[in-house]
Amino acid sequence: MTDARDGELLDPALLERLGVEPGRVTLVQFSTAFCAPCRALRRVSAEVVALLPDVRHVEVDAESHLDEVRALSIWRTPTLLIVDSDGRVTRRATGVPTKPHLIAALADLLPA
């Protein structure tokens, strides 16, 4: 997982269009219909959310949200953004991170 562009704070309207709830740490996954790695990332994300109830997972169909994809510079699927409770992108990954990497990336965003 890489650090996002300077902790980019996203427009609340954009977050709402993607289904991200304010005040929640969210894994925002951009996928396409025939993407096998997207299905793998969905499984990893579901396992992480099951372990960390303060985290929510939202999967976004990239083809149905082209304006948002362009605004966020999403070039490949799957792309995963970790959005903190303030609506700031804290991490970005393309491909499928491992469950331990994903949990580590979320650790600083969750209550102790």
CSV table of C-alpha atoms in Angstrom, one decimal:
chain,number,residue,atom,x,y,z
A,1,MET,CA,0.0,0.0,0.0
A,2,THR,CA,1.3,3.4,-0.8
A,3,ASP,CA,0.6,6.7,0.9
A,4,ALA,CA,-2.0,8.8,-0.9
A,5,ARG,CA,-1.3,12.1,-2.5
A,6,ASP,CA,-0.6,14.4,0.4
A,7,GLY,CA,-3.6,13.0,2.4
A,8,GLU,CA,-6.0,14.3,-0.1
A,9,LEU,CA,-9.3,15.4,1.6
A,10,LEU,CA,-12.1,14.4,-0.7
A,11,ASP,CA,-15.2,16.5,-1.6
A,12,PRO,CA,-18.1,15.3,0.7
A,13,ALA,CA,-20.4,15.2,-2.4
A,14,LEU,CA,-18.0,12.9,-4.2
A,15,LEU,CA,-17.9,10.6,-1.1
A,16,GLU,CA,-21.7,10.6,-0.9
A,17,ARG,CA,-21.9,9.6,-4.6
A,18,LEU,CA,-19.6,6.7,-3.9
A,19,GLY,CA,-21.6,5.6,-0.8
A,20,VAL,CA,-19.0,6.6,1.8
A,21,GLU,CA,-20.6,7.5,5.1
A,22,PRO,CA,-19.1,10.5,7.0
A,23,GLY,CA,-17.4,9.7,10.3
A,24,ARG,CA,-16.4,6.1,9.3
A,25,VAL,CA,-13.1,4.6,8.2
A,26,THR,CA,-13.9,3.1,4.7
A,27,LEU,CA,-12.2,0.8,2.3
A,28,VAL,CA,-13.3,2.1,-1.1
A,29,GLN,CA,-12.7,-0.5,-3.8
A,30,PHE,CA,-13.0,0.4,-7.5
A,31,SER,CA,-13.8,-2.7,-9.6
A,32,THR,CA,-14.9,-3.8,-13.0
A,33,ALA,CA,-17.2,-6.6,-13.9
A,34,PHE,CA,-14.8,-9.2,-15.3
A,35,CYS,CA,-11.9,-8.5,-13.0
A,36,ALA,CA,-10.6,-11.6,-11.2
A,37,PRO,CA,-8.3,-9.6,-8.8
A,38,CYS,CA,-11.4,-7.5,-7.9
A,39,ARG,CA,-13.1,-10.6,-6.5
A,40,ALA,CA,-10.0,-11.5,-4.5
A,41,LEU,CA,-9.8,-8.0,-3.1
A,42,ARG,CA,-13.5,-8.2,-2.2
A,43,ARG,CA,-12.8,-11.4,-0.2
A,44,VAL,CA,-9.8,-9.9,1.6
A,45,SER,CA,-11.7,-6.7,2.4
A,46,ALA,CA,-14.6,-8.7,3.8
A,47,GLU,CA,-12.3,-10.7,6.1
A,48,VAL,CA,-10.7,-7.4,7.4
A,49,VAL,CA,-14.1,-5.8,8.0
A,50,ALA,CA,-15.2,-8.9,9.9
A,51,LEU,CA,-12.2,-8.5,12.2
A,52,LEU,CA,-12.4,-4.7,12.5
A,53,PRO,CA,-16.1,-3.6,13.0
A,54,ASP,CA,-15.2,0.1,12.9
A,55,VAL,CA,-14.2,-0.3,9.2
A,56,ARG,CA,-16.7,-0.3,6.3
A,57,HIS,CA,-16.1,-1.7,2.8
A,58,VAL,CA,-17.7,-0.1,-0.3
A,59,GLU,CA,-17.3,-1.5,-3.7
A,60,VAL,CA,-17.7,0.9,-6.6
A,61,ASP,CA,-18.3,-0.1,-10.2
A,62,ALA,CA,-15.7,2.0,-12.0
A,63,GLU,CA,-17.5,1.9,-15.3
A,64,SER,CA,-20.7,3.4,-13.7
A,65,HIS,CA,-18.7,6.1,-11.9
A,66,LEU,CA,-16.4,7.5,-14.6
A,67,ASP,CA,-16.5,11.1,-13.3
A,68,GLU,CA,-15.4,10.0,-9.9
A,69,VAL,CA,-12.8,7.6,-11.3
A,70,ARG,CA,-11.3,10.5,-13.3
A,71,ALA,CA,-11.4,12.9,-10.3
A,72,LEU,CA,-9.6,10.3,-8.2
A,73,SER,CA,-7.0,9.3,-10.9
A,74,ILE,CA,-8.1,5.7,-10.8
A,75,TRP,CA,-6.2,4.0,-13.7
A,76,ARG,CA,-6.5,0.3,-13.0
A,77,THR,CA,-8.8,-2.1,-11.2
A,78,PRO,CA,-8.8,-3.1,-8.5
A,79,THR,CA,-7.8,0.1,-6.8
A,80,LEU,CA,-8.4,0.4,-3.1
A,81,LEU,CA,-8.5,3.7,-1.2
A,82,ILE,CA,-8.5,3.9,2.6
A,83,VAL,CA,-10.6,6.9,3.5
A,84,ASP,CA,-10.4,8.1,7.2
A,85,SER,CA,-13.3,9.3,9.2
A,86,ASP,CA,-12.7,12.9,8.0
A,87,GLY,CA,-12.9,12.0,4.4
A,88,ARG,CA,-9.2,12.0,3.7
A,89,VAL,CA,-7.5,9.4,1.6
A,90,THR,CA,-4.7,7.9,3.7
A,91,ARG,CA,-3.6,5.0,1.5
A,92,ARG,CA,-4.0,3.8,-2.0
A,93,ALA,CA,-3.3,0.4,-3.5
A,94,THR,CA,-3.7,-1.2,-6.9
A,95,GLY,CA,-3.9,-4.9,-7.1
A,96,VAL,CA,-4.7,-7.1,-4.0
A,97,PRO,CA,-2.9,-6.2,-0.7
A,98,THR,CA,-2.5,-9.0,1.8
A,99,LYS,CA,-4.8,-9.1,4.8
A,100,PRO,CA,-1.9,-8.3,7.2
A,101,HIS,CA,-0.8,-5.3,5.0
A,102,LEU,CA,-4.4,-4.0,5.0
A,103,ILE,CA,-4.8,-4.4,8.7
A,104,ALA,CA,-1.5,-2.6,9.3
A,105,ALA,CA,-2.6,0.2,7.0
A,106,LEU,CA,-5.7,0.7,9.0
A,107,ALA,CA,-4.1,0.4,12.5
A,108,ASP,CA,-3.5,4.2,13.0
A,109,LEU,CA,-7.0,5.1,12.0
A,110,LEU,CA,-8.9,3.0,14.5
A,111,PRO,CA,-9.6,3.6,18.2
A,112,ALA,CA,-7.2,1.8,20.5
